[in-house]
Amino acid sequence: QGFKDNLHAVFCLAENAVGPHATRPDDIHVLYSGKTVEINNTDAEGRLILADGVAYACKDLGADIILDMATLTGAQGIATGKYHAAVLTNNEEWEKACVKAGRNCGDLVHPLVYCPELHFSEFTSAVADMKNSVADRDNTPSSCAGLFIASHIGFDWPGVWVHIDIAAPVHAGERATGYGVALLLSLFGGASEDPLLNLVSPLGCNGDSPAEDMERDSKRRRLV
């Protein structure tokens, strides 16, 4: 699609099958970030490999923008509904950009509360750095699930982290909707040479002067 910047796609995949090496309650895993996780909910397994994925993007790929997207929590459909994905990010500009990109392309997005200083205590563990599921499911569980992933980059990480929970809008009944493809193209379209993607991107460069174009190209971002 005409992207000029260094763009990586990391697929966080695992077979969720019962076997002698399956995760069990009270197991303690050392994740790729080096942090330890006590398993208190074996159904909250997707976030374990997502945490490894973002840690890999940070440590091995040296990314300065990391976006993770997954069907993470059933609570997302309650928080933002069937048609809007939920976005959680450490950057207000990118939160607004996600909302605008969604409106431009039709893959709608709505923000979640980002407040790790109040919510990350839901994962407190006596024997590990954190548990893998919240203590109180009535305390914004979709936000907390995203914070679990962010903690494996580090809340003091200086880059842009964006988490998009797409659990509800990816399906309509038993059919997949294809949600997310248009959103990513729209959101990152400003880094493309495609004029249509430039037009719909909220972070695009329409109207930039040639000097600004040169400056932007000299500060290419690595995108994940």
JSON list of C-alpha atoms in Angstrom, two decimals:
[
{"chain": "A", "resi": 1, "resn": "GLN", "atom": "CA", "xyz": [0.00, 0.00, 0.00]},
{"chain": "A", "resi": 2, "resn": "GLY", "atom": "CA", "xyz": [2.93, 2.35, -0.54]},
{"chain": "A", "resi": 3, "resn": "PHE", "atom": "CA", "xyz": [4.27, 2.48, 3.00]},
{"chain": "A", "resi": 4, "resn": "LYS", "atom": "CA", "xyz": [7.71, 4.04, 3.24]},
{"chain": "A", "resi": 5, "resn": "ASP", "atom": "CA", "xyz": [8.46, 3.42, 6.91]},
{"chain": "A", "resi": 6, "resn": "ASN", "atom": "CA", "xyz": [9.76, 0.36, 8.72]},
{"chain": "A", "resi": 7, "resn": "LEU", "atom": "CA", "xyz": [6.57, -1.59, 9.42]},
{"chain": "A", "resi": 8, "resn": "HIS", "atom": "CA", "xyz": [6.43, -4.95, 11.23]},
{"chain": "A", "resi": 9, "resn": "ALA", "atom": "CA", "xyz": [3.51, -7.29, 11.89]},
{"chain": "A", "resi": 10, "resn": "VAL", "atom": "CA", "xyz": [3.87, -9.61, 14.88]},
{"chain": "A", "resi": 11, "resn": "PHE", "atom": "CA", "xyz": [1.34, -12.44, 15.07]},
{"chain": "A", "resi": 12, "resn": "CYS", "atom": "CA", "xyz": [0.75, -13.63, 18.63]},
{"chain": "A", "resi": 13, "resn": "LEU", "atom": "CA", "xyz": [-0.55, -17.16, 18.10]},
{"chain": "A", "resi": 14, "resn": "ALA", "atom": "CA", "xyz": [-0.80, -20.22, 20.31]},
{"chain": "A", "resi": 15, "resn": "GLU", "atom": "CA", "xyz": [-2.81, -23.44, 20.26]},
{"chain": "A", "resi": 16, "resn": "ASN", "atom": "CA", "xyz": [-5.30, -23.39, 23.09]},
{"chain": "A", "resi": 17, "resn": "ALA", "atom": "CA", "xyz": [-5.40, -27.14, 23.75]},
{"chain": "A", "resi": 18, "resn": "VAL", "atom": "CA", "xyz": [-5.40, -29.33, 26.85]},
{"chain": "A", "resi": 19, "resn": "GLY", "atom": "CA", "xyz": [-2.20, -31.31, 27.36]},
{"chain": "A", "resi": 20, "resn": "PRO", "atom": "CA", "xyz": [0.54, -32.07, 29.87]},
{"chain": "A", "resi": 21, "resn": "HIS", "atom": "CA", "xyz": [2.08, -28.62, 29.34]},
{"chain": "A", "resi": 22, "resn": "ALA", "atom": "CA", "xyz": [-1.19, -26.67, 29.51]},
{"chain": "A", "resi": 23, "resn": "THR", "atom": "CA", "xyz": [-1.36, -23.67, 31.84]},
{"chain": "A", "resi": 24, "resn": "ARG", "atom": "CA", "xyz": [-3.01, -24.46, 35.17]},
{"chain": "A", "resi": 25, "resn": "PRO", "atom": "CA", "xyz": [-4.32, -22.26, 37.99]},
{"chain": "A", "resi": 26, "resn": "ASP", "atom": "CA", "xyz": [-1.53, -21.17, 40.37]},
{"chain": "A", "resi": 27, "resn": "ASP", "atom": "CA", "xyz": [1.20, -21.69, 37.74]},
{"chain": "A", "resi": 28, "resn": "ILE", "atom": "CA", "xyz": [3.78, -18.92, 37.61]},
{"chain": "A", "resi": 29, "resn": "HIS", "atom": "CA", "xyz": [5.16, -18.02, 34.18]},
{"chain": "A", "resi": 30, "resn": "VAL", "atom": "CA", "xyz": [8.18, -15.90, 33.36]},
{"chain": "A", "resi": 31, "resn": "LEU", "atom": "CA", "xyz": [7.16, -13.89, 30.31]},
{"chain": "A", "resi": 32, "resn": "TYR", "atom": "CA", "xyz": [9.47, -12.56, 27.60]},
{"chain": "A", "resi": 33, "resn": "SER", "atom": "CA", "xyz": [9.61, -9.20, 29.37]},
{"chain": "A", "resi": 34, "resn": "GLY", "atom": "CA", "xyz": [11.20, -10.94, 32.36]},
{"chain": "A", "resi": 35, "resn": "LYS", "atom": "CA", "xyz": [8.17, -10.27, 34.57]},
{"chain": "A", "resi": 36, "resn": "THR", "atom": "CA", "xyz": [6.50, -13.13, 36.46]},
{"chain": "A", "resi": 37, "resn": "VAL", "atom": "CA", "xyz": [2.78, -13.84, 36.15]},
{"chain": "A", "resi": 38, "resn": "GLU", "atom": "CA", "xyz": [0.65, -15.91, 38.53]},
{"chain": "A", "resi": 39, "resn": "ILE", "atom": "CA", "xyz": [-2.19, -17.66, 36.67]},
{"chain": "A", "resi": 40, "resn": "ASN", "atom": "CA", "xyz": [-5.49, -17.09, 38.43]},
{"chain": "A", "resi": 41, "resn": "ASN", "atom": "CA", "xyz": [-7.66, -17.46, 35.32]},
{"chain": "A", "resi": 42, "resn": "THR", "atom": "CA", "xyz": [-6.79, -19.95, 32.58]},
{"chain": "A", "resi": 43, "resn": "ASP", "atom": "CA", "xyz": [-9.38, -18.34, 30.29]},
{"chain": "A", "resi": 44, "resn": "ALA", "atom": "CA", "xyz": [-7.35, -15.11, 30.30]},
{"chain": "A", "resi": 45, "resn": "GLU", "atom": "CA", "xyz": [-4.68, -16.73, 28.15]},
{"chain": "A", "resi": 46, "resn": "GLY", "atom": "CA", "xyz": [-4.57, -14.47, 25.11]},
{"chain": "A", "resi": 47, "resn": "ARG", "atom": "CA", "xyz": [-3.01, -11.60, 27.03]},
{"chain": "A", "resi": 48, "resn": "LEU", "atom": "CA", "xyz": [-0.02, -13.80, 27.90]},
{"chain": "A", "resi": 49, "resn": "ILE", "atom": "CA", "xyz": [1.10, -14.11, 24.29]},
{"chain": "A", "resi": 50, "resn": "LEU", "atom": "CA", "xyz": [0.11, -10.51, 23.51]},
{"chain": "A", "resi": 51, "resn": "ALA", "atom": "CA", "xyz": [2.37, -9.40, 26.37]},
{"chain": "A", "resi": 52, "resn": "ASP", "atom": "CA", "xyz": [5.21, -11.41, 24.81]},
{"chain": "A", "resi": 53, "resn": "GLY", "atom": "CA", "xyz": [4.43, -9.85, 21.43]},
{"chain": "A", "resi": 54, "resn": "VAL", "atom": "CA", "xyz": [4.67, -6.24, 22.59]},
{"chain": "A", "resi": 55, "resn": "ALA", "atom": "CA", "xyz": [7.79, -7.02, 24.62]},
{"chain": "A", "resi": 56, "resn": "TYR", "atom": "CA", "xyz": [9.37, -8.53, 21.48]},
{"chain": "A", "resi": 57, "resn": "ALA", "atom": "CA", "xyz": [8.40, -5.47, 19.44]},
{"chain": "A", "resi": 58, "resn": "CYS", "atom": "CA", "xyz": [10.01, -3.22, 22.02]},
{"chain": "A", "resi": 59, "resn": "LYS", "atom": "CA", "xyz": [13.16, -5.21, 22.81]},
{"chain": "A", "resi": 60, "resn": "ASP", "atom": "CA", "xyz": [13.98, -6.93, 19.51]},
{"chain": "A", "resi": 61, "resn": "LEU", "atom": "CA", "xyz": [12.43, -4.71, 16.87]},
{"chain": "A", "resi": 62, "resn": "GLY", "atom": "CA", "xyz": [13.13, -1.38, 18.57]},
{"chain": "A", "resi": 63, "resn": "ALA", "atom": "CA", "xyz": [9.70, -0.05, 17.65]},
{"chain": "A", "resi": 64, "resn": "ASP", "atom": "CA", "xyz": [8.69, 3.42, 18.79]},
{"chain": "A", "resi": 65, "resn": "ILE", "atom": "CA", "xyz": [4.99, 2.89, 18.00]},
{"chain": "A", "resi": 66, "resn": "ILE", "atom": "CA", "xyz": [3.39, -0.36, 19.12]},
{"chain": "A", "resi": 67, "resn": "LEU", "atom": "CA", "xyz": [-0.24, -1.16, 18.36]},
{"chain": "A", "resi": 68, "resn": "ASP", "atom": "CA", "xyz": [-1.71, -4.43, 19.58]},
{"chain": "A", "resi": 69, "resn": "MET", "atom": "CA", "xyz": [-5.13, -5.53, 18.35]},
{"chain": "A", "resi": 70, "resn": "ALA", "atom": "CA", "xyz": [-7.05, -8.57, 19.55]},
{"chain": "A", "resi": 71, "resn": "THR", "atom": "CA", "xyz": [-10.42, -10.01, 20.51]},
{"chain": "A", "resi": 72, "resn": "LEU", "atom": "CA", "xyz": [-9.35, -9.74, 24.12]},
{"chain": "A", "resi": 73, "resn": "THR", "atom": "CA", "xyz": [-12.35, -9.32, 26.43]},
{"chain": "A", "resi": 74, "resn": "GLY", "atom": "CA", "xyz": [-16.05, -10.08, 26.26]},
{"chain": "A", "resi": 75, "resn": "ALA", "atom": "CA", "xyz": [-16.47, -7.02, 28.46]},
{"chain": "A", "resi": 76, "resn": "GLN", "atom": "CA", "xyz": [-15.47, -4.82, 25.50]},
{"chain": "A", "resi": 77, "resn": "GLY", "atom": "CA", "xyz": [-18.89, -5.37, 23.96]},
{"chain": "A", "resi": 78, "resn": "ILE", "atom": "CA", "xyz": [-20.48, -4.13, 27.18]},
{"chain": "A", "resi": 79, "resn": "ALA", "atom": "CA", "xyz": [-18.13, -1.17, 27.53]},
{"chain": "A", "resi": 80, "resn": "THR", "atom": "CA", "xyz": [-18.28, 0.19, 23.96]},
{"chain": "A", "resi": 81, "resn": "GLY", "atom": "CA", "xyz": [-20.94, -1.94, 22.25]},
{"chain": "A", "resi": 82, "resn": "LYS", "atom": "CA", "xyz": [-21.14, -4.20, 19.22]},
{"chain": "A", "resi": 83, "resn": "TYR", "atom": "CA", "xyz": [-20.03, -1.67, 16.62]},
{"chain": "A", "resi": 84, "resn": "HIS", "atom": "CA", "xyz": [-17.24, 0.28, 18.33]},
{"chain": "A", "resi": 85, "resn": "ALA", "atom": "CA", "xyz": [-13.91, -1.30, 19.21]},
{"chain": "A", "resi": 86, "resn": "ALA", "atom": "CA", "xyz": [-12.29, -0.07, 22.41]},
{"chain": "A", "resi": 87, "resn": "VAL", "atom": "CA", "xyz": [-9.00, 1.84, 22.37]},
{"chain": "A", "resi": 88, "resn": "LEU", "atom": "CA", "xyz": [-6.60, 2.24, 25.28]},
{"chain": "A", "resi": 89, "resn": "THR", "atom": "CA", "xyz": [-3.41, 4.23, 24.81]},
{"chain": "A", "resi": 90, "resn": "ASN", "atom": "CA", "xyz": [-0.72, 6.16, 26.66]},
{"chain": "A", "resi": 91, "resn": "ASN", "atom": "CA", "xyz": [-0.97, 9.01, 24.15]},
{"chain": "A", "resi": 92, "resn": "GLU", "atom": "CA", "xyz": [-3.95, 11.35, 23.90]},
{"chain": "A", "resi": 93, "resn": "GLU", "atom": "CA", "xyz": [-3.11, 12.40, 20.32]},
{"chain": "A", "resi": 94, "resn": "TRP", "atom": "CA", "xyz": [-3.23, 8.78, 19.20]},
{"chain": "A", "resi": 95, "resn": "GLU", "atom": "CA", "xyz": [-6.47, 8.18, 21.08]},
{"chain": "A", "resi": 96, "resn": "LYS", "atom": "CA", "xyz": [-8.09, 11.01, 19.14]},
{"chain": "A", "resi": 97, "resn": "ALA", "atom": "CA", "xyz": [-6.49, 9.76, 15.93]},
{"chain": "A", "resi": 98, "resn": "CYS", "atom": "CA", "xyz": [-7.96, 6.28, 16.41]},
{"chain": "A", "resi": 99, "resn": "VAL", "atom": "CA", "xyz": [-11.44, 7.71, 16.92]},
{"chain": "A", "resi": 100, "resn": "LYS", "atom": "CA", "xyz": [-11.11, 9.93, 13.83]},
{"chain": "A", "resi": 101, "resn": "ALA", "atom": "CA", "xyz": [-9.62, 7.13, 11.72]},
{"chain": "A", "resi": 102, "resn": "GLY", "atom": "CA", "xyz": [-12.57, 4.94, 12.69]},
{"chain": "A", "resi": 103, "resn": "ARG", "atom": "CA", "xyz": [-15.05, 7.57, 11.59]},
{"chain": "A", "resi": 104, "resn": "ASN", "atom": "CA", "xyz": [-13.20, 8.08, 8.31]},
{"chain": "A", "resi": 105, "resn": "CYS", "atom": "CA", "xyz": [-13.11, 4.40, 7.37]},
{"chain": "A", "resi": 106, "resn": "GLY", "atom": "CA", "xyz": [-16.17, 2.93, 9.11]},
{"chain": "A", "resi": 107, "resn": "ASP", "atom": "CA", "xyz": [-14.32, 0.76, 11.66]},
{"chain": "A", "resi": 108, "resn": "LEU", "atom": "CA", "xyz": [-15.61, 2.69, 14.66]},
{"chain": "A", "resi": 109, "resn": "VAL", "atom": "CA", "xyz": [-13.56, 3.12, 17.85]},
{"chain": "A", "resi": 110, "resn": "HIS", "atom": "CA", "xyz": [-14.30, 4.55, 21.30]},
{"chain": "A", "resi": 111, "resn": "PRO", "atom": "CA", "xyz": [-11.81, 5.24, 24.14]},
{"chain": "A", "resi": 112, "resn": "LEU", "atom": "CA", "xyz": [-11.52, 3.31, 27.40]},
{"chain": "A", "resi": 113, "resn": "VAL", "atom": "CA", "xyz": [-10.30, 4.76, 30.68]},
{"chain": "A", "resi": 114, "resn": "TYR", "atom": "CA", "xyz": [-6.47, 4.78, 30.87]},
{"chain": "A", "resi": 115, "resn": "CYS", "atom": "CA", "xyz": [-5.50, 5.01, 34.53]},
{"chain": "A", "resi": 116, "resn": "PRO", "atom": "CA", "xyz": [-2.83, 2.44, 35.49]},
{"chain": "A", "resi": 117, "resn": "GLU", "atom": "CA", "xyz": [-2.11, 4.12, 38.83]},
{"chain": "A", "resi": 118, "resn": "LEU", "atom": "CA", "xyz": [-5.64, 3.24, 39.96]},
{"chain": "A", "resi": 119, "resn": "HIS", "atom": "CA", "xyz": [-6.44, 0.07, 38.04]},
{"chain": "A", "resi": 120, "resn": "PHE", "atom": "CA", "xyz": [-3.27, -2.00, 37.82]},
{"chain": "A", "resi": 121, "resn": "SER", "atom": "CA", "xyz": [-3.63, -2.97, 41.49]},
{"chain": "A", "resi": 122, "resn": "GLU", "atom": "CA", "xyz": [-6.34, -5.37, 40.26]},
{"chain": "A", "resi": 123, "resn": "PHE", "atom": "CA", "xyz": [-3.45, -7.70, 39.26]},
{"chain": "A", "resi": 124, "resn": "THR", "atom": "CA", "xyz": [-1.66, -7.67, 42.63]},
{"chain": "A", "resi": 125, "resn": "SER", "atom": "CA", "xyz": [-0.03, -11.01, 43.45]},
{"chain": "A", "resi": 126, "resn": "ALA", "atom": "CA", "xyz": [1.71, -12.15, 46.63]},
{"chain": "A", "resi": 127, "resn": "VAL", "atom": "CA", "xyz": [4.01, -14.54, 44.75]},
{"chain": "A", "resi": 128, "resn": "ALA", "atom": "CA", "xyz": [4.66, -12.89, 41.36]},
{"chain": "A", "resi": 129, "resn": "ASP", "atom": "CA", "xyz": [4.89, -9.48, 39.70]},
{"chain": "A", "resi": 130, "resn": "MET", "atom": "CA", "xyz": [1.23, -9.75, 38.77]},
{"chain": "A", "resi": 131, "resn": "LYS", "atom": "CA", "xyz": [-1.71, -12.08, 38.25]},
{"chain": "A", "resi": 132, "resn": "ASN", "atom": "CA", "xyz": [-3.13, -12.55, 34.78]},
{"chain": "A", "resi": 133, "resn": "SER", "atom": "CA", "xyz": [-6.73, -11.60, 35.61]},
{"chain": "A", "resi": 134, "resn": "VAL", "atom": "CA", "xyz": [-8.44, -8.93, 37.67]},
{"chain": "A", "resi": 135, "resn": "ALA", "atom": "CA", "xyz": [-9.56, -9.32, 41.27]},
{"chain": "A", "resi": 136, "resn": "ASP", "atom": "CA", "xyz": [-12.79, -7.36, 40.66]},
{"chain": "A", "resi": 137, "resn": "ARG", "atom": "CA", "xyz": [-14.59, -7.92, 37.35]},
{"chain": "A", "resi": 138, "resn": "ASP", "atom": "CA", "xyz": [-16.80, -4.90, 38.03]},
{"chain": "A", "resi": 139, "resn": "ASN", "atom": "CA", "xyz": [-13.82, -2.52, 37.81]},
{"chain": "A", "resi": 140, "resn": "THR", "atom": "CA", "xyz": [-13.37, -1.78, 34.09]},
{"chain": "A", "resi": 141, "resn": "PRO", "atom": "CA", "xyz": [-12.03, -5.22, 33.12]},
{"chain": "A", "resi": 142, "resn": "SER", "atom": "CA", "xyz": [-11.39, -4.26, 29.47]},
{"chain": "A", "resi": 143, "resn": "SER", "atom": "CA", "xyz": [-9.15, -1.37, 30.54]},
{"chain": "A", "resi": 144, "resn": "CYS", "atom": "CA", "xyz": [-7.36, -3.59, 33.03]},
{"chain": "A", "resi": 145, "resn": "ALA", "atom": "CA", "xyz": [-6.74, -6.28, 30.42]},
{"chain": "A", "resi": 146, "resn": "GLY", "atom": "CA", "xyz": [-5.05, -3.69, 28.23]},
{"chain": "A", "resi": 147, "resn": "LEU", "atom": "CA", "xyz": [-2.98, -2.48, 31.17]},
{"chain": "A", "resi": 148, "resn": "PHE", "atom": "CA", "xyz": [-1.74, -6.03, 31.70]},
{"chain": "A", "resi": 149, "resn": "ILE", "atom": "CA", "xyz": [-0.28, -5.96, 28.19]},
{"chain": "A", "resi": 150, "resn": "ALA", "atom": "CA", "xyz": [1.18, -2.46, 28.61]},
{"chain": "A", "resi": 151, "resn": "SER", "atom": "CA", "xyz": [2.96, -3.46, 31.82]},
{"chain": "A", "resi": 152, "resn": "HIS", "atom": "CA", "xyz": [5.23, -5.77, 29.81]},
{"chain": "A", "resi": 153, "resn": "ILE", "atom": "CA", "xyz": [6.53, -2.77, 27.87]},
{"chain": "A", "resi": 154, "resn": "GLY", "atom": "CA", "xyz": [6.58, -0.65, 31.02]},
{"chain": "A", "resi": 155, "resn": "PHE", "atom": "CA", "xyz": [4.33, 2.26, 31.95]},
{"chain": "A", "resi": 156, "resn": "ASP", "atom": "CA", "xyz": [7.36, 4.56, 31.75]},
{"chain": "A", "resi": 157, "resn": "TRP", "atom": "CA", "xyz": [8.18, 3.50, 28.17]},
{"chain": "A", "resi": 158, "resn": "PRO", "atom": "CA", "xyz": [8.61, 6.70, 26.12]},
{"chain": "A", "resi": 159, "resn": "GLY", "atom": "CA", "xyz": [7.05, 5.37, 22.89]},
{"chain": "A", "resi": 160, "resn": "VAL", "atom": "CA", "xyz": [3.44, 5.29, 21.71]},
{"chain": "A", "resi": 161, "resn": "TRP", "atom": "CA", "xyz": [1.44, 2.26, 22.81]},
{"chain": "A", "resi": 162, "resn": "VAL", "atom": "CA", "xyz": [-2.07, 1.67, 21.44]},
{"chain": "A", "resi": 163, "resn": "HIS", "atom": "CA", "xyz": [-4.29, -1.25, 22.45]},
{"chain": "A", "resi": 164, "resn": "ILE", "atom": "CA", "xyz": [-7.46, -1.95, 20.45]},
{"chain": "A", "resi": 165, "resn": "ASP", "atom": "CA", "xyz": [-9.92, -4.53, 21.78]},
{"chain": "A", "resi": 166, "resn": "ILE", "atom": "CA", "xyz": [-12.05, -5.74, 18.86]},
{"chain": "A", "resi": 167, "resn": "ALA", "atom": "CA", "xyz": [-13.94, -8.60, 20.53]},
{"chain": "A", "resi": 168, "resn": "ALA", "atom": "CA", "xyz": [-17.46, -7.50, 19.54]},
{"chain": "A", "resi": 169, "resn": "PRO", "atom": "CA", "xyz": [-17.19, -5.73, 16.15]},
{"chain": "A", "resi": 170, "resn": "VAL", "atom": "CA", "xyz": [-15.23, -8.54, 14.46]},
{"chain": "A", "resi": 171, "resn": "HIS", "atom": "CA", "xyz": [-18.35, -10.66, 14.10]},
{"chain": "A", "resi": 172, "resn": "ALA", "atom": "CA", "xyz": [-22.00, -10.33, 13.19]},
{"chain": "A", "resi": 173, "resn": "GLY", "atom": "CA", "xyz": [-23.67, -13.50, 14.37]},
{"chain": "A", "resi": 174, "resn": "GLU", "atom": "CA", "xyz": [-21.55, -16.36, 13.03]},
{"chain": "A", "resi": 175, "resn": "ARG", "atom": "CA", "xyz": [-19.96, -14.27, 10.27]},
{"chain": "A", "resi": 176, "resn": "ALA", "atom": "CA", "xyz": [-16.71, -12.33, 10.42]},
{"chain": "A", "resi": 177, "resn": "THR", "atom": "CA", "xyz": [-16.90, -8.63, 9.53]},
{"chain": "A", "resi": 178, "resn": "GLY", "atom": "CA", "xyz": [-13.26, -8.05, 8.59]},
{"chain": "A", "resi": 179, "resn": "TYR", "atom": "CA", "xyz": [-13.05, -5.31, 11.19]},
{"chain": "A", "resi": 180, "resn": "GLY", "atom": "CA", "xyz": [-9.61, -3.79, 11.67]},
{"chain": "A", "resi": 181, "resn": "VAL", "atom": "CA", "xyz": [-8.12, -3.85, 8.17]},
{"chain": "A", "resi": 182, "resn": "ALA", "atom": "CA", "xyz": [-9.56, -0.49, 7.15]},
{"chain": "A", "resi": 183, "resn": "LEU", "atom": "CA", "xyz": [-8.83, 0.97, 10.58]},
{"chain": "A", "resi": 184, "resn": "LEU", "atom": "CA", "xyz": [-5.11, 0.17, 10.42]},
{"chain": "A", "resi": 185, "resn": "LEU", "atom": "CA", "xyz": [-4.82, 1.46, 6.85]},
{"chain": "A", "resi": 186, "resn": "SER", "atom": "CA", "xyz": [-6.59, 4.67, 7.80]},
{"chain": "A", "resi": 187, "resn": "LEU", "atom": "CA", "xyz": [-4.69, 5.20, 11.04]},
{"chain": "A", "resi": 188, "resn": "PHE", "atom": "CA", "xyz": [-1.25, 4.72, 9.49]},
{"chain": "A", "resi": 189, "resn": "GLY", "atom": "CA", "xyz": [-2.15, 6.06, 6.06]},
{"chain": "A", "resi": 190, "resn": "GLY", "atom": "CA", "xyz": [-0.08, 9.20, 6.59]},
{"chain": "A", "resi": 191, "resn": "ALA", "atom": "CA", "xyz": [3.05, 7.03, 6.34]},
{"chain": "A", "resi": 192, "resn": "SER", "atom": "CA", "xyz": [1.99, 5.80, 2.90]},
{"chain": "A", "resi": 193, "resn": "GLU", "atom": "CA", "xyz": [2.54, 7.21, -0.57]},
{"chain": "A", "resi": 194, "resn": "ASP", "atom": "CA", "xyz": [-1.04, 6.26, -1.44]},
{"chain": "A", "resi": 195, "resn": "PRO", "atom": "CA", "xyz": [-3.02, 9.52, -1.87]},
{"chain": "A", "resi": 196, "resn": "LEU", "atom": "CA", "xyz": [-6.29, 7.94, -0.74]},
{"chain": "A", "resi": 197, "resn": "LEU", "atom": "CA", "xyz": [-4.74, 6.68, 2.49]},
{"chain": "A", "resi": 198, "resn": "ASN", "atom": "CA", "xyz": [-3.15, 10.09, 3.01]},
{"chain": "A", "resi": 199, "resn": "LEU", "atom": "CA", "xyz": [-6.60, 11.62, 2.62]},
{"chain": "A", "resi": 200, "resn": "VAL", "atom": "CA", "xyz": [-8.33, 9.45, 5.23]},
{"chain": "A", "resi": 201, "resn": "SER", "atom": "CA", "xyz": [-5.49, 9.36, 7.76]},
{"chain": "A", "resi": 202, "resn": "PRO", "atom": "CA", "xyz": [-5.95, 11.59, 10.81]},
{"chain": "A", "resi": 203, "resn": "LEU", "atom": "CA", "xyz": [-2.16, 11.67, 11.13]},
{"chain": "A", "resi": 204, "resn": "GLY", "atom": "CA", "xyz": [-1.68, 12.45, 7.44]},
{"chain": "A", "resi": 205, "resn": "CYS", "atom": "CA", "xyz": [0.36, 15.18, 5.83]},
{"chain": "A", "resi": 206, "resn": "ASN", "atom": "CA", "xyz": [-2.17, 16.87, 3.56]},
{"chain": "A", "resi": 207, "resn": "GLY", "atom": "CA", "xyz": [-1.21, 20.49, 3.05]},
{"chain": "A", "resi": 208, "resn": "ASP", "atom": "CA", "xyz": [2.34, 20.03, 4.30]},
{"chain": "A", "resi": 209, "resn": "SER", "atom": "CA", "xyz": [4.96, 22.05, 2.53]},
{"chain": "A", "resi": 210, "resn": "PRO", "atom": "CA", "xyz": [7.85, 20.30, 0.70]},
{"chain": "A", "resi": 211, "resn": "ALA", "atom": "CA", "xyz": [10.13, 21.32, 3.58]},
{"chain": "A", "resi": 212, "resn": "GLU", "atom": "CA", "xyz": [7.78, 19.71, 6.07]},
{"chain": "A", "resi": 213, "resn": "ASP", "atom": "CA", "xyz": [7.64, 16.62, 3.85]},
{"chain": "A", "resi": 214, "resn": "MET", "atom": "CA", "xyz": [11.44, 16.39, 3.94]},
{"chain": "A", "resi": 215, "resn": "GLU", "atom": "CA", "xyz": [11.49, 16.86, 7.72]},
{"chain": "A", "resi": 216, "resn": "ARG", "atom": "CA", "xyz": [8.84, 14.17, 8.16]},
{"chain": "A", "resi": 217, "resn": "ASP", "atom": "CA", "xyz": [10.76, 11.75, 5.95]},
{"chain": "A", "resi": 218, "resn": "SER", "atom": "CA", "xyz": [13.92, 12.40, 7.96]},
{"chain": "A", "resi": 219, "resn": "LYS", "atom": "CA", "xyz": [12.13, 11.30, 11.11]},
{"chain": "A", "resi": 220, "resn": "ARG", "atom": "CA", "xyz": [10.70, 8.04, 9.89]},
{"chain": "A", "resi": 221, "resn": "ARG", "atom": "CA", "xyz": [9.02, 6.00, 12.55]},
{"chain": "A", "resi": 222, "resn": "ARG", "atom": "CA", "xyz": [9.16, 2.27, 12.91]},
{"chain": "A", "resi": 223, "resn": "LEU", "atom": "CA", "xyz": [5.61, 1.05, 13.08]},
{"chain": "A", "resi": 224, "resn": "VAL", "atom": "CA", "xyz": [4.27, -2.15, 14.57]}
]
